[in-house]
């Protein structure tokens, strides 16, 4: 009975997040990325998929959020380099080399952080739940990207249709 009470808020949060995604897709609004909203949805999804108890949730989620923030910060320089290169039509070999090395260094640092947090997670969770976490994290990322891309594609299709309708209306005048 207690487990049901613990899971209920997370299940409700996941359902509301799915409704929110569907509603925004239907209204064809292009929304900017909201990191806080994303984190709440992600935490609810992962907690539900892992089947965490309330005690595990209380201990794991803050640590997992800290882990994700560190991973995000590690990749910041590479994302900046990539954005800058997209604005530059002529990129030198030295700049390509810098981006490649940044990417490799970032992956090495991420692996070190992942190992560090795996050791911390082992103090809170069973190996089975850590494995479920890894799977849930991948699943959420895939599903989020799919939903976001489909929303963007719908928005692009609607914009094309609106442009065609506007052009047809102008030609009739």
PDB file of C-alpha atoms in Angstrom:
ATOM      1  CA  UNK A   1       0.000   0.000   0.000  1.00  0.00           C
ATOM      2  CA  UNK A   2       2.802   2.438   0.917  1.00  0.00           C
ATOM      3  CA  UNK A   3       4.593   1.698  -2.366  1.00  0.00           C
ATOM      4  CA  UNK A   4       1.443   2.610  -4.269  1.00  0.00           C
ATOM      5  CA  UNK A   5       1.252   5.905  -2.404  1.00  0.00           C
ATOM      6  CA  UNK A   6       4.907   6.627  -3.170  1.00  0.00           C
ATOM      7  CA  UNK A   7       4.548   5.808  -6.877  1.00  0.00           C
ATOM      8  CA  UNK A   8       1.289   7.685  -7.389  1.00  0.00           C
ATOM      9  CA  UNK A   9       2.778  11.221  -7.490  1.00  0.00           C
ATOM     10  CA  UNK A  10       5.429  10.127  -9.954  1.00  0.00           C
ATOM     11  CA  UNK A  11       2.942   8.371 -12.209  1.00  0.00           C
ATOM     12  CA  UNK A  12       0.708  11.450 -12.125  1.00  0.00           C
ATOM     13  CA  UNK A  13       3.701  13.657 -12.987  1.00  0.00           C
ATOM     14  CA  UNK A  14       4.574  11.441 -15.960  1.00  0.00           C
ATOM     15  CA  UNK A  15       0.977  11.481 -17.186  1.00  0.00           C
ATOM     16  CA  UNK A  16       0.782  15.267 -16.889  1.00  0.00           C
ATOM     17  CA  UNK A  17       4.074  15.625 -18.723  1.00  0.00           C
ATOM     18  CA  UNK A  18       2.772  13.467 -21.571  1.00  0.00           C
ATOM     19  CA  UNK A  19      -0.446  15.530 -21.686  1.00  0.00           C
ATOM     20  CA  UNK A  20       1.620  18.715 -21.708  1.00  0.00           C
ATOM     21  CA  UNK A  21       3.721  17.443 -24.616  1.00  0.00           C
ATOM     22  CA  UNK A  22       0.590  16.442 -26.532  1.00  0.00           C
ATOM     23  CA  UNK A  23      -1.184  19.747 -25.877  1.00  0.00           C
ATOM     24  CA  UNK A  24       1.803  21.807 -26.947  1.00  0.00           C
ATOM     25  CA  UNK A  25       2.121  19.706 -30.093  1.00  0.00           C
ATOM     26  CA  UNK A  26      -1.536  20.253 -30.876  1.00  0.00           C
ATOM     27  CA  UNK A  27      -1.333  23.995 -30.411  1.00  0.00           C
ATOM     28  CA  UNK A  28       1.736  24.064 -32.667  1.00  0.00           C
ATOM     29  CA  UNK A  29       3.661  26.266 -30.298  1.00  0.00           C
ATOM     30  CA  UNK A  30       7.405  26.162 -30.552  1.00  0.00           C
ATOM     31  CA  UNK A  31       8.617  26.313 -27.005  1.00  0.00           C
ATOM     32  CA  UNK A  32      12.121  27.028 -25.860  1.00  0.00           C
ATOM     33  CA  UNK A  33      13.912  24.349 -23.895  1.00  0.00           C
ATOM     34  CA  UNK A  34      13.065  24.600 -20.220  1.00  0.00           C
ATOM     35  CA  UNK A  35      15.791  22.818 -18.245  1.00  0.00           C
ATOM     36  CA  UNK A  36      13.867  22.803 -14.943  1.00  0.00           C
ATOM     37  CA  UNK A  37      10.752  21.335 -16.559  1.00  0.00           C
ATOM     38  CA  UNK A  38      12.889  18.784 -18.356  1.00  0.00           C
ATOM     39  CA  UNK A  39      14.538  17.781 -15.061  1.00  0.00           C
ATOM     40  CA  UNK A  40      11.221  17.304 -13.281  1.00  0.00           C
ATOM     41  CA  UNK A  41       9.862  15.141 -16.093  1.00  0.00           C
ATOM     42  CA  UNK A  42      13.092  13.183 -16.305  1.00  0.00           C
ATOM     43  CA  UNK A  43      13.226  12.544 -12.553  1.00  0.00           C
ATOM     44  CA  UNK A  44       9.611  11.387 -12.472  1.00  0.00           C
ATOM     45  CA  UNK A  45      10.168   9.077 -15.429  1.00  0.00           C
ATOM     46  CA  UNK A  46      13.384   7.596 -14.024  1.00  0.00           C
ATOM     47  CA  UNK A  47      11.934   7.129 -10.536  1.00  0.00           C
ATOM     48  CA  UNK A  48       8.932   5.347 -11.979  1.00  0.00           C
ATOM     49  CA  UNK A  49      10.981   3.149 -14.334  1.00  0.00           C
ATOM     50  CA  UNK A  50      13.406   2.182 -11.574  1.00  0.00           C
ATOM     51  CA  UNK A  51      10.710   1.422  -9.016  1.00  0.00           C
ATOM     52  CA  UNK A  52      12.422   3.436  -6.296  1.00  0.00           C
ATOM     53  CA  UNK A  53      11.155   3.503  -2.735  1.00  0.00           C
ATOM     54  CA  UNK A  54      10.603   6.901  -1.123  1.00  0.00           C
ATOM     55  CA  UNK A  55      13.877   6.544   0.829  1.00  0.00           C
ATOM     56  CA  UNK A  56      15.815   5.637  -2.331  1.00  0.00           C
ATOM     57  CA  UNK A  57      14.219   8.536  -4.191  1.00  0.00           C
ATOM     58  CA  UNK A  58      15.120  10.967  -1.414  1.00  0.00           C
ATOM     59  CA  UNK A  59      18.781   9.870  -1.530  1.00  0.00           C
ATOM     60  CA  UNK A  60      19.231   9.099  -5.206  1.00  0.00           C
ATOM     61  CA  UNK A  61      17.541  11.941  -7.120  1.00  0.00           C
ATOM     62  CA  UNK A  62      19.613  14.828  -5.651  1.00  0.00           C
ATOM     63  CA  UNK A  63      22.813  12.849  -6.275  1.00  0.00           C
ATOM     64  CA  UNK A  64      21.699  11.974  -9.798  1.00  0.00           C
ATOM     65  CA  UNK A  65      20.843  15.623 -10.517  1.00  0.00           C
ATOM     66  CA  UNK A  66      24.301  16.633  -9.303  1.00  0.00           C
ATOM     67  CA  UNK A  67      25.792  13.990 -11.624  1.00  0.00           C
ATOM     68  CA  UNK A  68      23.877  15.313 -14.641  1.00  0.00           C
ATOM     69  CA  UNK A  69      24.878  18.912 -13.887  1.00  0.00           C
ATOM     70  CA  UNK A  70      28.539  17.913 -13.795  1.00  0.00           C
ATOM     71  CA  UNK A  71      28.186  16.099 -17.119  1.00  0.00           C
ATOM     72  CA  UNK A  72      26.493  19.137 -18.633  1.00  0.00           C
ATOM     73  CA  UNK A  73      29.237  21.466 -17.418  1.00  0.00           C
ATOM     74  CA  UNK A  74      31.980  19.228 -18.786  1.00  0.00           C
ATOM     75  CA  UNK A  75      30.519  19.474 -22.284  1.00  0.00           C
ATOM     76  CA  UNK A  76      30.026  23.248 -22.213  1.00  0.00           C
ATOM     77  CA  UNK A  77      33.331  24.143 -23.940  1.00  0.00           C
ATOM     78  CA  UNK A  78      32.767  21.673 -26.768  1.00  0.00           C
ATOM     79  CA  UNK A  79      29.249  22.946 -27.359  1.00  0.00           C
ATOM     80  CA  UNK A  80      30.617  26.499 -27.521  1.00  0.00           C
ATOM     81  CA  UNK A  81      33.286  25.455 -30.060  1.00  0.00           C
ATOM     82  CA  UNK A  82      30.701  23.677 -32.162  1.00  0.00           C
ATOM     83  CA  UNK A  83      28.380  26.704 -32.183  1.00  0.00           C
ATOM     84  CA  UNK A  84      31.239  28.980 -33.178  1.00  0.00           C
ATOM     85  CA  UNK A  85      32.267  26.647 -35.995  1.00  0.00           C
ATOM     86  CA  UNK A  86      28.716  26.592 -37.369  1.00  0.00           C
ATOM     87  CA  UNK A  87      28.932  30.348 -37.892  1.00  0.00           C
ATOM     88  CA  UNK A  88      32.288  30.047 -39.646  1.00  0.00           C
ATOM     89  CA  UNK A  89      32.117  28.941 -43.281  1.00  0.00           C
ATOM     90  CA  UNK A  90      35.829  28.281 -43.565  1.00  0.00           C
ATOM     91  CA  UNK A  91      37.212  26.191 -40.717  1.00  0.00           C
ATOM     92  CA  UNK A  92      40.936  25.517 -40.492  1.00  0.00           C
ATOM     93  CA  UNK A  93      42.492  22.139 -39.792  1.00  0.00           C
ATOM     94  CA  UNK A  94      43.693  23.513 -36.466  1.00  0.00           C
ATOM     95  CA  UNK A  95      40.101  24.384 -35.489  1.00  0.00           C
ATOM     96  CA  UNK A  96      38.867  20.924 -36.534  1.00  0.00           C
ATOM     97  CA  UNK A  97      41.670  19.375 -34.491  1.00  0.00           C
ATOM     98  CA  UNK A  98      40.720  21.499 -31.486  1.00  0.00           C
ATOM     99  CA  UNK A  99      37.072  20.390 -31.739  1.00  0.00           C
ATOM    100  CA  UNK A 100      38.010  16.712 -32.093  1.00  0.00           C
ATOM    101  CA  UNK A 101      40.378  16.846 -29.120  1.00  0.00           C
ATOM    102  CA  UNK A 102      37.783  18.677 -27.063  1.00  0.00           C
ATOM    103  CA  UNK A 103      35.231  15.994 -27.860  1.00  0.00           C
ATOM    104  CA  UNK A 104      37.620  13.175 -26.915  1.00  0.00           C
ATOM    105  CA  UNK A 105      38.717  14.916 -23.711  1.00  0.00           C
ATOM    106  CA  UNK A 106      35.087  15.525 -22.796  1.00  0.00           C
ATOM    107  CA  UNK A 107      34.206  11.857 -23.262  1.00  0.00           C
ATOM    108  CA  UNK A 108      37.145  10.844 -21.042  1.00  0.00           C
ATOM    109  CA  UNK A 109      36.088  13.287 -18.320  1.00  0.00           C
ATOM    110  CA  UNK A 110      32.482  12.087 -18.576  1.00  0.00           C
ATOM    111  CA  UNK A 111      33.630   8.482 -18.126  1.00  0.00           C
ATOM    112  CA  UNK A 112      35.596   9.487 -15.015  1.00  0.00           C
ATOM    113  CA  UNK A 113      32.592  11.307 -13.567  1.00  0.00           C
ATOM    114  CA  UNK A 114      30.333   8.366 -14.431  1.00  0.00           C
ATOM    115  CA  UNK A 115      32.674   5.978 -12.591  1.00  0.00           C
ATOM    116  CA  UNK A 116      32.830   8.324  -9.584  1.00  0.00           C
ATOM    117  CA  UNK A 117      29.034   8.534  -9.363  1.00  0.00           C
ATOM    118  CA  UNK A 118      28.591   4.820  -9.965  1.00  0.00           C
ATOM    119  CA  UNK A 119      30.547   4.296  -6.724  1.00  0.00           C
ATOM    120  CA  UNK A 120      28.229   6.759  -4.958  1.00  0.00           C
ATOM    121  CA  UNK A 121      25.107   5.150  -6.449  1.00  0.00           C
ATOM    122  CA  UNK A 122      26.254   1.727  -5.180  1.00  0.00           C
ATOM    123  CA  UNK A 123      25.943   3.019  -1.624  1.00  0.00           C
ATOM    124  CA  UNK A 124      22.261   3.841  -2.198  1.00  0.00           C
ATOM    125  CA  UNK A 125      20.976   1.361  -4.791  1.00  0.00           C
ATOM    126  CA  UNK A 126      21.236  -2.295  -5.697  1.00  0.00           C
ATOM    127  CA  UNK A 127      23.113  -3.222  -8.890  1.00  0.00           C
ATOM    128  CA  UNK A 128      19.751  -4.066 -10.477  1.00  0.00           C
ATOM    129  CA  UNK A 129      18.394  -0.572  -9.809  1.00  0.00           C
ATOM    130  CA  UNK A 130      21.572   1.053 -11.084  1.00  0.00           C
ATOM    131  CA  UNK A 131      21.165  -0.933 -14.287  1.00  0.00           C
ATOM    132  CA  UNK A 132      17.495   0.085 -14.465  1.00  0.00           C
ATOM    133  CA  UNK A 133      18.606   3.695 -14.001  1.00  0.00           C
ATOM    134  CA  UNK A 134      20.969   3.477 -16.962  1.00  0.00           C
ATOM    135  CA  UNK A 135      18.237   1.956 -19.120  1.00  0.00           C
ATOM    136  CA  UNK A 136      15.608   4.481 -17.976  1.00  0.00           C
ATOM    137  CA  UNK A 137      17.982   7.378 -18.656  1.00  0.00           C
ATOM    138  CA  UNK A 138      18.569   6.176 -22.224  1.00  0.00           C
ATOM    139  CA  UNK A 139      14.871   5.475 -22.768  1.00  0.00           C
ATOM    140  CA  UNK A 140      13.825   8.909 -21.559  1.00  0.00           C
ATOM    141  CA  UNK A 141      16.422  10.623 -23.745  1.00  0.00           C
ATOM    142  CA  UNK A 142      15.297   8.711 -26.847  1.00  0.00           C
ATOM    143  CA  UNK A 143      11.609   9.370 -26.193  1.00  0.00           C
ATOM    144  CA  UNK A 144      12.201  13.036 -25.422  1.00  0.00           C
ATOM    145  CA  UNK A 145      14.166  13.559 -28.632  1.00  0.00           C
ATOM    146  CA  UNK A 146      11.517  11.752 -30.682  1.00  0.00           C
ATOM    147  CA  UNK A 147       8.698  13.868 -29.218  1.00  0.00           C
ATOM    148  CA  UNK A 148      10.657  17.101 -29.615  1.00  0.00           C
ATOM    149  CA  UNK A 149      11.576  16.333 -33.230  1.00  0.00           C
ATOM    150  CA  UNK A 150       8.040  15.337 -34.131  1.00  0.00           C
ATOM    151  CA  UNK A 151       6.760  18.597 -32.603  1.00  0.00           C
ATOM    152  CA  UNK A 152       9.335  20.589 -34.579  1.00  0.00           C
ATOM    153  CA  UNK A 153       8.435  18.727 -37.769  1.00  0.00           C
ATOM    154  CA  UNK A 154       4.744  19.425 -37.204  1.00  0.00           C
ATOM    155  CA  UNK A 155       5.541  23.095 -36.630  1.00  0.00           C
ATOM    156  CA  UNK A 156       7.645  23.212 -39.806  1.00  0.00           C
ATOM    157  CA  UNK A 157       4.897  21.464 -41.811  1.00  0.00           C
ATOM    158  CA  UNK A 158       2.293  23.900 -40.467  1.00  0.00           C
ATOM    159  CA  UNK A 159       4.540  26.857 -41.285  1.00  0.00           C
ATOM    160  CA  UNK A 160       4.980  25.541 -44.854  1.00  0.00           C
ATOM    161  CA  UNK A 161       1.226  25.052 -45.216  1.00  0.00           C
ATOM    162  CA  UNK A 162       0.546  28.535 -43.836  1.00  0.00           C
ATOM    163  CA  UNK A 163       3.089  30.025 -46.246  1.00  0.00           C
ATOM    164  CA  UNK A 164       1.469  28.168 -49.175  1.00  0.00           C
ATOM    165  CA  UNK A 165      -1.976  29.385 -48.105  1.00  0.00           C
ATOM    166  CA  UNK A 166      -0.701  32.943 -47.774  1.00  0.00           C
ATOM    167  CA  UNK A 167       0.918  32.768 -51.207  1.00  0.00           C
ATOM    168  CA  UNK A 168      -2.262  31.334 -52.754  1.00  0.00           C
ATOM    169  CA  UNK A 169      -4.344  34.076 -51.157  1.00  0.00           C
ATOM    170  CA  UNK A 170      -1.985  36.750 -52.518  1.00  0.00           C
ATOM    171  CA  UNK A 171      -2.113  35.329 -56.041  1.00  0.00           C
ATOM    172  CA  UNK A 172      -5.926  35.388 -56.019  1.00  0.00           C
ATOM    173  CA  UNK A 173      -6.054  39.088 -55.234  1.00  0.00           C
TER     174      UNK A 173
END
